[in-house]
XYZ file of C-alpha atoms in Angstrom:
582
model
C 16.642 -23.413 -23.647
C 14.813 -24.993 -26.608
C 11.007 -25.033 -26.680
C 8.838 -27.125 -28.997
C 5.404 -25.906 -30.034
C 2.559 -27.560 -31.855
C 1.134 -25.789 -34.877
C -1.861 -24.509 -32.932
C 0.014 -23.385 -29.806
C 0.653 -19.736 -28.983
C 4.387 -19.024 -28.987
C 5.786 -17.402 -25.846
C 6.911 -14.393 -27.896
C 3.493 -13.934 -29.510
C 3.229 -10.311 -28.373
C 6.740 -9.190 -29.216
C 6.560 -10.761 -32.671
C 4.353 -7.818 -33.625
C 7.522 -5.733 -33.211
C 10.237 -8.169 -34.296
C 8.908 -10.596 -36.935
C 8.778 -10.259 -40.708
C 10.347 -8.064 -43.402
C 8.274 -5.032 -42.427
C 9.903 -5.001 -38.985
C 13.478 -4.736 -40.263
C 13.843 -1.189 -38.961
C 12.692 -2.222 -35.486
C 15.131 -5.137 -35.504
C 17.898 -2.765 -36.529
C 17.289 -0.668 -33.432
C 17.108 -3.786 -31.264
C 20.361 -5.139 -32.705
C 22.016 -1.884 -31.744
C 20.705 -2.438 -28.206
C 22.276 -5.893 -28.082
C 19.829 -8.416 -29.549
C 21.136 -11.116 -31.886
C 19.378 -13.452 -34.324
C 18.529 -16.131 -31.756
C 17.087 -13.548 -29.340
C 14.232 -12.638 -31.671
C 12.689 -16.067 -31.028
C 12.731 -15.593 -27.254
C 10.014 -13.952 -25.160
C 10.977 -10.381 -24.342
C 10.604 -9.731 -20.619
C 10.357 -6.231 -19.189
C 12.250 -5.634 -15.967
C 10.533 -2.521 -14.650
C 12.650 -1.126 -11.856
C 11.797 1.555 -9.305
C 15.471 2.071 -8.455
C 16.475 5.469 -7.101
C 19.400 6.741 -5.064
C 17.178 9.065 -3.031
C 15.919 6.472 -0.561
C 17.141 3.336 1.237
C 13.892 1.612 0.213
C 14.929 1.576 -3.468
C 18.638 2.358 -3.609
C 19.697 -1.305 -3.967
C 17.183 -2.327 -6.623
C 19.649 -1.820 -9.474
C 21.759 -4.586 -7.929
C 18.745 -6.874 -7.600
C 17.976 -6.360 -11.281
C 21.260 -8.045 -12.227
C 20.128 -11.272 -10.581
C 16.674 -11.028 -12.128
C 18.257 -10.482 -15.527
C 20.435 -13.562 -15.113
C 17.406 -15.658 -14.163
C 15.486 -14.526 -17.223
C 18.374 -15.373 -19.554
C 18.894 -18.783 -17.932
C 15.211 -19.631 -18.430
C 15.227 -18.719 -22.123
C 13.930 -15.163 -22.087
C 15.402 -11.884 -23.259
C 15.425 -9.148 -20.577
C 14.604 -5.532 -21.395
C 15.164 -2.942 -18.659
C 13.004 0.072 -17.895
C 12.938 2.420 -14.947
C 10.073 4.297 -13.364
C 9.708 6.679 -10.437
C 9.374 6.462 -6.690
C 8.143 9.125 -4.259
C 9.439 8.308 -0.819
C 6.842 8.740 1.907
C 9.290 8.985 4.794
C 11.250 11.805 3.164
C 8.246 13.764 1.926
C 6.165 13.236 5.095
C 4.873 16.490 6.560
C 5.703 18.542 3.465
C 3.957 19.587 0.273
C 5.918 16.796 -1.392
C 3.784 14.192 0.364
C 0.922 15.140 -1.939
C 2.881 13.465 -4.728
C 2.967 10.113 -2.943
C -0.446 8.634 -3.750
C -0.436 10.326 -7.152
C 2.794 8.475 -7.895
C 0.937 5.177 -7.562
C -1.073 6.049 -10.672
C 1.967 7.401 -12.515
C 3.974 4.246 -11.814
C 1.105 2.018 -12.948
C 0.617 4.113 -16.087
C 4.325 4.125 -16.911
C 4.570 0.335 -16.576
C 1.618 -0.052 -18.910
C 3.063 2.380 -21.447
C 6.520 0.795 -21.517
C 5.182 -2.757 -21.839
C 2.399 -2.025 -24.300
C 4.524 0.384 -26.306
C 7.002 -2.383 -27.070
C 4.500 -5.271 -27.036
C 6.573 -7.199 -24.520
C 5.657 -10.734 -23.550
C 5.988 -10.540 -19.786
C 6.963 -8.157 -17.021
C 8.610 -8.367 -13.617
C 8.323 -5.281 -11.426
C 11.053 -4.639 -8.854
C 9.556 -2.471 -6.117
C 10.492 -0.834 -2.833
C 8.778 2.140 -1.184
C 5.077 2.071 -0.482
C 3.225 3.131 -3.625
C 5.412 1.231 -6.073
C 4.100 -2.100 -4.747
C 0.359 -1.627 -5.359
C 1.171 0.326 -8.529
C 2.920 -2.724 -9.976
C -0.027 -4.961 -9.120
C -2.455 -2.425 -10.605
C -0.517 -2.330 -13.878
C -0.445 -6.122 -14.124
C -4.159 -6.311 -13.318
C -4.900 -3.727 -15.989
C -2.830 -5.324 -18.756
C -3.507 -8.947 -17.761
C -0.278 -10.301 -19.197
C 2.266 -12.630 -17.613
C 3.856 -10.807 -14.713
C 5.004 -10.863 -11.131
C 6.138 -8.418 -8.448
C 9.470 -8.690 -6.613
C 9.915 -6.582 -3.463
C 13.374 -5.295 -2.576
C 12.941 -6.241 1.069
C 12.888 -4.679 4.489
C 15.638 -2.646 6.080
C 17.377 -4.197 9.086
C 16.726 -2.657 12.508
C 18.683 0.304 13.718
C 20.379 -0.058 17.081
C 20.284 2.369 19.988
C 20.789 1.813 23.673
C 21.128 -1.924 23.181
C 17.748 -2.274 21.448
C 16.267 -2.297 17.968
C 14.663 0.852 16.573
C 13.055 1.917 13.303
C 12.045 5.127 11.548
C 8.937 5.133 13.758
C 11.080 6.194 16.714
C 12.479 9.137 14.751
C 9.041 10.575 14.051
C 8.109 10.108 17.710
C 11.361 11.770 18.768
C 10.349 14.842 16.756
C 7.311 15.153 19.006
C 9.404 14.641 22.126
C 11.821 17.307 20.908
C 8.928 19.697 20.370
C 7.761 19.028 23.915
C 11.250 19.732 25.240
C 11.779 16.257 26.688
C 14.811 15.578 24.471
C 17.399 18.021 23.151
C 19.016 18.476 19.736
C 21.802 15.987 20.411
C 19.386 13.308 21.585
C 17.226 13.825 18.497
C 20.290 13.478 16.286
C 21.258 10.260 18.068
C 17.905 8.703 17.151
C 18.064 10.157 13.645
C 21.468 8.677 12.872
C 20.738 5.238 14.345
C 17.337 4.380 12.892
C 18.177 3.510 9.272
C 21.376 1.439 8.936
C 21.267 0.841 5.171
C 19.196 -0.411 2.256
C 15.619 -1.587 2.567
C 12.095 -0.328 3.157
C 10.706 0.778 6.537
C 11.103 -2.025 9.034
C 7.716 -2.432 10.720
C 4.494 -3.854 9.355
C 4.017 -0.474 7.733
C 2.634 -0.063 4.230
C 5.558 -1.514 2.245
C 5.879 -4.720 4.257
C 2.100 -4.998 4.528
C 1.650 -4.856 0.760
C 4.644 -7.142 0.149
C 2.962 -9.760 2.329
C -0.427 -9.110 0.708
C 0.953 -9.736 -2.799
C 2.672 -12.927 -1.652
C -0.580 -14.260 -0.196
C -2.452 -13.040 -3.284
C -0.079 -15.148 -5.377
C 1.352 -12.302 -7.442
C 4.762 -12.497 -5.717
C 6.606 -15.794 -5.191
C 6.166 -16.948 -1.599
C 9.294 -16.172 0.414
C 10.956 -13.851 -2.089
C 9.564 -10.664 -0.552
C 10.440 -11.701 3.007
C 14.225 -11.764 2.551
C 15.674 -8.492 3.917
C 17.275 -6.103 1.448
C 20.887 -6.793 2.444
C 20.547 -10.503 3.187
C 22.924 -12.626 1.056
C 19.948 -14.794 0.023
C 18.367 -11.878 -1.840
C 20.418 -12.591 -4.963
C 19.145 -16.158 -5.239
C 15.575 -14.883 -4.878
C 16.162 -12.482 -7.750
C 17.397 -15.344 -9.912
C 14.329 -17.384 -8.960
C 11.976 -14.541 -9.821
C 13.675 -14.110 -13.197
C 13.198 -17.780 -14.003
C 9.610 -17.775 -12.770
C 8.472 -14.914 -14.986
C 9.763 -16.767 -18.048
C 7.995 -19.924 -16.884
C 4.745 -18.006 -16.539
C 5.130 -16.677 -20.087
C 5.764 -20.173 -21.493
C 2.769 -21.476 -19.513
C 0.548 -18.678 -20.788
C -0.420 -17.655 -17.241
C -1.518 -14.027 -16.969
C -1.956 -11.769 -13.956
C -5.686 -12.278 -13.547
C -5.095 -15.966 -12.920
C -3.720 -14.796 -9.580
C -5.714 -11.603 -8.992
C -9.184 -12.923 -8.168
C -11.860 -12.137 -5.652
C -10.699 -15.122 -3.583
C -7.037 -14.072 -3.634
C -7.914 -10.478 -2.777
C -9.860 -11.732 0.231
C -6.864 -13.865 1.233
C -4.648 -10.786 0.995
C -7.057 -8.739 3.121
C -7.083 -11.468 5.771
C -3.273 -11.416 5.814
C -3.296 -7.645 6.304
C -5.582 -8.014 9.304
C -3.778 -10.995 10.813
C -0.407 -9.265 10.549
C -1.624 -5.979 12.068
C -0.964 -4.266 8.753
C -1.455 -0.790 7.369
C -4.861 0.776 6.744
C -3.476 1.892 3.373
C -4.003 -1.708 2.240
C -7.758 -1.033 2.076
C -7.214 1.593 -0.599
C -4.594 -0.423 -2.461
C -6.465 -3.735 -2.531
C -9.640 -2.053 -3.753
C -7.618 -0.224 -6.429
C -6.041 -3.489 -7.633
C -9.517 -5.034 -7.761
C -10.848 -2.072 -9.732
C -8.076 -2.426 -12.325
C -8.927 -6.121 -12.714
C -12.669 -5.441 -12.915
C -13.362 -7.444 -9.745
C -16.168 -6.601 -7.327
C -14.141 -6.172 -4.145
C -14.421 -3.098 -1.949
C -14.082 -1.612 1.501
C -16.783 -3.802 3.047
C -14.933 -6.897 1.876
C -11.832 -5.563 3.625
C -13.849 -4.937 6.785
C -15.243 -8.466 6.732
C -11.716 -9.864 6.444
C -10.854 -8.036 9.663
C -13.946 -9.372 11.379
C -12.794 -12.882 10.527
C -9.077 -12.516 11.262
C -7.736 -11.339 14.632
C -4.157 -10.088 14.785
C -1.654 -12.921 15.289
C 1.592 -11.029 14.546
C 3.273 -8.961 17.256
C 4.664 -6.408 14.817
C 5.233 -2.678 14.968
C 3.697 -0.126 14.941
C 1.428 -1.602 17.614
C 3.624 -4.535 18.622
C 7.210 -5.354 19.543
C 8.889 -6.748 16.451
C 10.022 -5.725 12.980
C 9.759 -7.402 9.573
C 13.295 -8.793 9.854
C 12.239 -10.565 13.050
C 9.231 -12.025 11.222
C 11.553 -13.308 8.505
C 13.693 -15.065 11.112
C 10.599 -16.474 12.836
C 9.218 -18.153 9.721
C 8.038 -15.319 7.514
C 4.939 -14.983 5.400
C 4.857 -18.759 4.920
C 4.312 -19.227 8.652
C 1.567 -16.599 8.768
C -0.065 -18.205 5.726
C 0.154 -21.638 7.323
C -1.577 -20.304 10.430
C -4.340 -18.753 8.314
C -4.796 -21.913 6.237
C -4.896 -24.196 9.284
C -7.519 -21.981 10.917
C -9.651 -21.937 7.768
C -9.272 -18.171 7.337
C -8.158 -18.352 3.684
C -8.791 -20.547 0.640
C -6.330 -22.267 -1.674
C -5.383 -20.281 -4.784
C -2.660 -20.465 -7.466
C 0.587 -18.510 -7.152
C 3.271 -17.364 -9.584
C 5.663 -19.967 -8.203
C 3.588 -22.526 -10.106
C 2.480 -24.089 -6.817
C -0.694 -23.519 -4.838
C -0.833 -21.184 -1.850
C -1.411 -24.070 0.558
C 1.481 -26.047 -0.905
C 3.732 -23.069 -0.269
C 2.370 -22.660 3.266
C 3.002 -26.323 4.030
C 6.747 -25.694 3.752
C 6.801 -23.150 6.586
C 9.647 -23.598 9.039
C 8.915 -22.072 12.416
C 11.941 -20.936 14.394
C 12.053 -22.620 17.830
C 10.846 -20.280 20.553
C 9.839 -17.483 18.179
C 7.467 -14.910 19.693
C 6.512 -12.937 16.585
C 3.610 -15.075 15.334
C 1.018 -16.572 17.677
C -2.103 -18.564 16.749
C -5.747 -17.706 16.218
C -6.526 -19.566 19.444
C -4.291 -17.123 21.333
C -4.115 -13.965 19.188
C -2.090 -10.862 19.916
C -5.312 -8.896 19.584
C -8.788 -10.429 19.596
C -9.963 -8.273 16.687
C -8.613 -7.383 13.285
C -6.207 -4.560 12.618
C -8.782 -2.008 11.383
C -12.495 -1.469 10.780
C -14.598 0.391 8.244
C -17.080 2.747 9.925
C -19.849 5.076 8.706
C -22.093 7.774 10.134
C -22.934 11.472 9.956
C -19.340 12.370 9.169
C -18.546 9.490 6.786
C -21.599 8.310 4.834
C -19.317 6.603 2.289
C -17.059 5.181 4.977
C -13.842 5.746 6.905
C -11.094 3.361 7.997
C -10.180 3.281 11.673
C -6.973 1.736 12.931
C -7.414 -0.751 15.777
C -3.852 -1.938 16.427
C -1.864 -0.421 19.261
C -4.836 0.429 21.488
C -7.889 -1.138 23.118
C -10.299 1.787 22.794
C -13.775 1.010 21.442
C -15.422 4.395 21.885
C -14.212 7.966 22.045
C -16.145 11.194 22.420
C -14.789 14.706 22.627
C -14.782 18.238 21.262
C -13.542 18.858 17.741
C -10.372 20.814 17.049
C -10.668 21.552 13.344
C -7.795 22.198 10.924
C -7.868 22.703 7.167
C -4.366 21.361 6.608
C -1.908 18.911 8.120
C 0.614 21.691 8.797
C -1.871 23.642 10.930
C -2.628 20.542 12.998
C 1.054 19.692 13.463
C 1.898 23.213 14.621
C -1.034 23.126 17.062
C 0.293 19.878 18.548
C 3.838 21.218 18.813
C 2.568 24.464 20.341
C 0.694 22.542 23.049
C -2.737 23.589 21.789
C -4.082 20.003 21.722
C -5.065 18.387 25.002
C -6.266 15.063 26.302
C -9.836 14.309 25.256
C -9.766 16.314 22.014
C -10.816 15.024 18.604
C -8.470 16.456 15.982
C -10.136 16.941 12.599
C -7.840 17.423 9.589
C -9.692 18.065 6.338
C -9.141 19.204 2.751
C -6.381 16.582 2.613
C -8.370 14.017 0.597
C -7.592 12.827 -2.946
C -9.029 15.963 -4.571
C -8.518 18.375 -1.719
C -4.785 17.840 -1.353
C -4.682 17.040 -4.131
C -2.988 13.782 -3.319
C -4.213 12.585 0.108
C -1.239 13.019 2.394
C -0.434 10.754 5.350
C -0.596 12.165 8.881
C 2.311 10.332 10.521
C 3.992 13.576 11.531
C 0.914 14.532 13.575
C 0.265 11.126 15.165
C 3.935 10.624 16.000
C 4.161 14.116 17.494
C 1.199 13.320 19.747
C 2.882 10.168 21.000
C 6.221 11.902 21.374
C 4.589 14.563 23.561
C 2.863 11.900 25.669
C -0.674 12.818 24.574
C -2.565 9.516 24.508
C -6.247 10.224 25.228
C -6.956 11.851 21.895
C -8.607 10.890 18.601
C -7.847 12.055 15.075
C -10.070 11.914 12.006
C -9.156 13.015 8.502
C -10.096 12.730 4.856
C -6.382 12.113 4.329
C -4.512 8.910 5.110
C -2.316 7.454 7.823
C 1.120 5.983 7.476
C 1.471 2.328 8.287
C 3.692 3.558 11.124
C 0.823 5.533 12.696
C -1.112 4.113 15.578
C -3.594 5.353 18.124
C -7.313 6.070 17.856
C -7.198 7.411 14.312
C -9.724 7.262 11.461
C -8.730 8.188 7.928
C -10.111 8.013 4.386
C -13.235 9.868 5.610
C -15.515 9.926 2.579
C -16.884 11.949 0.939
C -13.951 14.262 1.455
C -14.267 17.932 2.369
C -13.209 19.154 -1.085
C -16.361 17.701 -2.678
C -18.644 18.926 0.100
C -18.497 15.907 2.365
C -19.932 16.335 5.862
C -16.448 16.620 7.374
C -16.354 20.097 5.772
C -19.254 21.184 7.985
C -17.707 20.370 11.367
C -16.846 23.315 13.625
C -14.527 23.739 16.586
C -16.164 22.446 19.752
C -18.654 20.098 18.072
C -19.009 16.855 20.017
C -17.776 13.952 17.922
C -18.431 10.331 18.880
C -16.501 7.419 17.385
C -18.039 4.023 18.163
C -16.083 1.017 16.883
C -18.584 -1.591 18.075
C -21.484 0.004 16.225
C -19.260 1.170 13.351
C -20.310 4.807 13.679
C -18.604 8.192 13.499
C -21.099 10.977 14.277
C -21.239 14.613 15.275
C -23.751 16.336 17.539
C -24.678 19.089 15.096
C -27.367 19.911 12.547
C -25.353 19.354 9.399
C -28.362 19.739 7.119
C -28.954 23.272 8.397
C -25.278 24.101 8.113
C -25.148 22.912 4.532
C -27.710 25.515 3.530
C -25.257 28.243 4.565
C -22.103 26.419 3.551
C -19.686 28.226 1.254
C -16.743 25.945 0.495
C -13.324 27.590 0.541
C -11.443 27.666 -2.757
C -9.345 24.575 -3.357
C -5.601 24.878 -3.166
C -4.086 25.739 -6.547
C -2.932 22.755 -8.571
C -1.131 22.460 -11.871
C 0.378 19.773 -14.049
C -0.036 16.233 -12.813
C -1.655 17.470 -9.591
C -4.417 19.174 -11.567
C -4.865 16.123 -13.786
C -5.168 13.931 -10.717
C -7.714 16.215 -9.055
C -9.837 16.159 -12.213
C -9.907 12.375 -12.518
C -9.493 10.791 -9.075
C -12.351 8.855 -7.502
C -13.320 8.727 -3.833
C -11.048 7.075 -1.301
C -13.937 4.655 -0.822
C -13.317 3.554 -4.427
C -9.579 3.111 -3.995
C -8.776 6.676 -5.175
C -8.309 5.273 -8.674
C -8.124 7.433 -11.791
C -9.591 4.957 -14.266
C -12.548 6.152 -16.397
C -15.008 3.722 -14.793
C -14.283 3.509 -11.064
C -16.052 0.785 -9.076
C -19.306 1.471 -7.219
C -18.980 2.556 -3.611
C -19.696 -0.242 -1.166
C -21.607 0.941 1.866
C -22.847 -0.798 4.968
C -26.511 -0.302 4.077
C -26.186 0.149 0.323
C -27.173 3.793 0.557
C -25.423 7.134 0.062
C -26.628 10.032 2.156
C -29.215 11.933 0.102
C -28.089 15.353 1.327
C -24.522 14.727 0.175
C -25.532 13.127 -3.119
C -27.625 16.145 -4.022
C -24.650 18.401 -3.314
C -22.311 16.186 -5.345
C -24.692 16.082 -8.325
C -24.956 19.854 -8.224
């Protein structure tokens, strides 16, 4: 592919020329020749293929194959591909263990490693191939930070497992663990669910965090519309890889960088898509983190407002009936985007395909008789998928999940636990009853450190048939969790947040309509006598993370200048702020 440039134009390999051009770079070229480059290649833009391939998880185990198609697309479009690999920490495998503390931390490590590989070699563009949950926002964060030509390509959803003539997903396995603990299924029945749920490659099948963020990046414009929808093992996935490879080279030649697509408007569009699809509450943290890396004023209140404006129109698990593969067959993200555009819920923005968001949406093909996506005139749920609430317990905010239930208010006695394990054992031992409010603390970004997800607890509750219960935590919830659950409670217990002051038996009231989460106790008096327990020991990357991580209300980012905390009234509780300053 031959390109002509005027004398004042910026060549597409302007960055990599710092490494490859001129007599002084002969040594660098010598290394590159050994790696396969030839004379003509030094005039091409060098494109990083950053892959999160790993054989440990179905979410990422096929990404090495996808890279071959991406590589071919880059070469065909006139670029020179350079492969790198980075890590993945798999939430489903680490869930309920100490390993889960590494999950959110891995988001920062992945973003940092992408930046280091690309900047260290002064590459001209980057395509990130992603799978399990944290790799997706991490890729977007890295592109936002560097602001070079880039796009994100998601490896795709797993296909449904089959059991008893119906479709199942990993969600049913976690719920079966609770049923097994309650004695309603035996070892053989548990193994039957376990062996059926995950039939092969691909990320968790519901509108859990991976599929939520894959849709969000498509609507944001950072992933080509349609590419992320194709399931992992679908034969069309190869062609999408080729397309993504060509597109990243086109973006480099056009001089389009990531912040052309990551804007306040596109972030709002993405947040609306999360709400309309019934997506994961983790998206609040990830979208605000992407915004922080791009220097954009977009926070938790903006996410809340998106949910106010966008009822749920997708009947997807965990709260609904269908899986991401069913959405793909019904019309995919294009169809959801078309619905949002027609209803005036989103605005038109550019995308990495080179076409506008609305132009992409206009090509939606709705499958006849599909039941996965409704309309805003007849939504699956009349409200958005989550809400941001405040109050005595969460002066900086908390995120409450609204899909999968119709409860607006809950009040009950607190059952307090200082770790996820203690709460899980209490559930399995039958110590939690209907009407209780489970409080799990010291699981926040600093307290963990690492902010674990509580899917094992919420799934165990459902598996045991305990429905009239609430759960609040300074940790997070898996996209597969549902029920009356509020996470990201901020400030967290480890920094003296009010959740640290709650005692067993305190009456806690959660009011969705008034956006409040309060406790009937004199927290000011308790603070005077409060002696925080020592934090769990941390070393290495866990200690580094604890020392640098910001509040969950700021996206739990580790950048030197985290964004200000958005609050409903613009205020931070004075009693907490004094404690924090001390």
